[in-house]
Amino acid sequence: MRFDIATLFPDMCEAVLGESIIGRARKAGLIELYCHQIRDYTLDKHNRVDDSPYGGGKGMVMQAEPIYRCWQAVCEGLEEKPYVIYMSPKGSVFTQKKAAELSRMKNIFVICGHYEGVDQRVIDKIVDEEISIGDYVLTGGELPAMVICDAAARMVPGVLAAEECFTEESHFSGLLEYPHYTRPEVWEGMEVPPVLLTGHHKNIAAWRHEQAVRITAERRPDMLSDNEK
């Protein structure tokens, strides 16, 4: 699987996606991830990639041409065109289901906007989907881009030790995750639930499911309603 991120701050993305599990997966060749500086694709002698908006208003708008040229350069090295995502607060809200869907794709190209966003024409020209990571606005698309890359990449076979590492987590099965405990058995007077010390796998599984349902009902009852639909 390959990710290409078009950004004004490639070092910012590399600093995060070059570390921990995703960083190790890249070094092992399980995924490919490239961060492209959009300014490298502008024809402006000052490397300018933005301009004032038609119709007036505060802020600047990222120009279509540098983004388009970046996308073209990436496409030239691929056998098939990538699935293009624009990170936008106007997009559909990112979910675990969407992350799983993206994890099965071969090539993904992510556009990180800034200022007041990007020229609508490049969105209309090359973008397949606009995605938001929540109902709020950030200063740029880099953090959201890193979120979707991390969420999708960790489900690529081999990135995590086993499939169970993500299939039993919150949201994957439509429930929030059950509580976890580790040594010591007693900490600050609080004990590990006895069932987890029995080694009885069937009972442990039943307890974990019961806890997942309880926590979901308390914190996200809407998820239980969705499961019943």
PDB file of N, CA, C and O in Angstrom, residues 41 56 90 95 111-112 114 125 145 152 169 171 174 196-197 208 210 213:
ATOM      1  N   TYR A  41       6.130  22.426  -6.963  1.00  0.00           N
ATOM      2  CA  TYR A  41       5.396  22.261  -8.218  1.00  0.00           C
ATOM      3  C   TYR A  41       4.754  23.561  -8.710  1.00  0.00           C
ATOM      4  O   TYR A  41       3.968  23.543  -9.649  1.00  0.00           O
ATOM      5  N   GLY A  56     -13.622  38.577  -3.104  1.00  0.00           N
ATOM      6  CA  GLY A  56     -13.251  39.238  -1.858  1.00  0.00           C
ATOM      7  C   GLY A  56     -13.344  38.326  -0.656  1.00  0.00           C
ATOM      8  O   GLY A  56     -13.753  37.171  -0.741  1.00  0.00           O
ATOM      9  N   LYS A  90     -15.577  20.215   5.537  1.00  0.00           N
ATOM     10  CA  LYS A  90     -16.847  20.016   4.833  1.00  0.00           C
ATOM     11  C   LYS A  90     -17.044  18.561   4.408  1.00  0.00           C
ATOM     12  O   LYS A  90     -18.093  18.207   3.865  1.00  0.00           O
ATOM     13  N   THR A  95     -14.396   7.546  10.004  1.00  0.00           N
ATOM     14  CA  THR A  95     -14.797   6.482  10.916  1.00  0.00           C
ATOM     15  C   THR A  95     -13.864   5.287  10.787  1.00  0.00           C
ATOM     16  O   THR A  95     -13.075   5.194   9.837  1.00  0.00           O
ATOM     17  N   ILE A 111      -4.509  15.393  -0.059  1.00  0.00           N
ATOM     18  CA  ILE A 111      -4.221  16.815  -0.214  1.00  0.00           C
ATOM     19  C   ILE A 111      -4.461  17.533   1.105  1.00  0.00           C
ATOM     20  O   ILE A 111      -5.547  17.429   1.690  1.00  0.00           O
ATOM     21  N   CYS A 112      -3.447  18.260   1.572  1.00  0.00           N
ATOM     22  CA  CYS A 112      -3.563  19.039   2.805  1.00  0.00           C
ATOM     23  C   CYS A 112      -3.770  20.513   2.443  1.00  0.00           C
ATOM     24  O   CYS A 112      -2.869  21.150   1.893  1.00  0.00           O
ATOM     25  N   HIS A 114      -4.670  24.646   3.295  1.00  0.00           N
ATOM     26  CA  HIS A 114      -4.285  25.663   4.284  1.00  0.00           C
ATOM     27  C   HIS A 114      -5.042  26.941   3.978  1.00  0.00           C
ATOM     28  O   HIS A 114      -5.732  27.047   2.959  1.00  0.00           O
ATOM     29  N   LYS A 125     -11.661  18.549 -10.246  1.00  0.00           N
ATOM     30  CA  LYS A 125     -10.865  17.874 -11.270  1.00  0.00           C
ATOM     31  C   LYS A 125     -10.336  16.520 -10.826  1.00  0.00           C
ATOM     32  O   LYS A 125     -10.403  15.536 -11.582  1.00  0.00           O
ATOM     33  N   ALA A 145      -4.547  14.457   7.814  1.00  0.00           N
ATOM     34  CA  ALA A 145      -3.941  13.521   6.868  1.00  0.00           C
ATOM     35  C   ALA A 145      -3.175  12.432   7.597  1.00  0.00           C
ATOM     36  O   ALA A 145      -3.242  11.247   7.246  1.00  0.00           O
ATOM     37  N   ALA A 152      -5.475   3.847   8.658  1.00  0.00           N
ATOM     38  CA  ALA A 152      -5.577   2.880   7.563  1.00  0.00           C
ATOM     39  C   ALA A 152      -4.358   1.967   7.515  1.00  0.00           C
ATOM     40  O   ALA A 152      -4.480   0.746   7.352  1.00  0.00           O
ATOM     41  N   GLU A 169     -10.581  -3.759  18.934  1.00  0.00           N
ATOM     42  CA  GLU A 169     -10.518  -2.409  19.471  1.00  0.00           C
ATOM     43  C   GLU A 169     -11.856  -1.689  19.363  1.00  0.00           C
ATOM     44  O   GLU A 169     -12.784  -2.151  18.704  1.00  0.00           O
ATOM     45  N   HIS A 171     -14.776   0.573  18.199  1.00  0.00           N
ATOM     46  CA  HIS A 171     -15.377   0.953  16.910  1.00  0.00           C
ATOM     47  C   HIS A 171     -15.317  -0.124  15.835  1.00  0.00           C
ATOM     48  O   HIS A 171     -16.181  -0.164  14.969  1.00  0.00           O
ATOM     49  N   GLY A 174     -18.317  -2.192  16.222  1.00  0.00           N
ATOM     50  CA  GLY A 174     -19.519  -1.422  16.539  1.00  0.00           C
ATOM     51  C   GLY A 174     -19.686  -1.165  18.018  1.00  0.00           C
ATOM     52  O   GLY A 174     -20.698  -0.617  18.454  1.00  0.00           O
ATOM     53  N   LEU A 196     -10.293 -12.450  34.918  1.00  0.00           N
ATOM     54  CA  LEU A 196      -9.146 -12.340  34.033  1.00  0.00           C
ATOM     55  C   LEU A 196      -7.959 -13.164  34.525  1.00  0.00           C
ATOM     56  O   LEU A 196      -6.990 -13.366  33.788  1.00  0.00           O
ATOM     57  N   LEU A 197      -8.036 -13.641  35.770  1.00  0.00           N
ATOM     58  CA  LEU A 197      -6.943 -14.435  36.350  1.00  0.00           C
ATOM     59  C   LEU A 197      -7.202 -15.928  36.262  1.00  0.00           C
ATOM     60  O   LEU A 197      -6.360 -16.736  36.655  1.00  0.00           O
ATOM     61  N   ARG A 208     -15.513  -9.745  28.650  1.00  0.00           N
ATOM     62  CA  ARG A 208     -15.070  -8.626  27.822  1.00  0.00           C
ATOM     63  C   ARG A 208     -16.198  -8.083  26.954  1.00  0.00           C
ATOM     64  O   ARG A 208     -16.354  -6.871  26.805  1.00  0.00           O
ATOM     65  N   GLU A 210     -19.404  -8.312  27.609  1.00  0.00           N
ATOM     66  CA  GLU A 210     -20.342  -7.658  28.527  1.00  0.00           C
ATOM     67  C   GLU A 210     -19.867  -6.259  28.899  1.00  0.00           C
ATOM     68  O   GLU A 210     -20.654  -5.302  28.923  1.00  0.00           O
ATOM     69  N   VAL A 213     -20.270  -3.851  25.886  1.00  0.00           N
ATOM     70  CA  VAL A 213     -21.661  -3.423  25.731  1.00  0.00           C
ATOM     71  C   VAL A 213     -22.018  -2.388  26.791  1.00  0.00           C
ATOM     72  O   VAL A 213     -22.651  -1.370  26.509  1.00  0.00           O
TER      73      VAL A 213
END
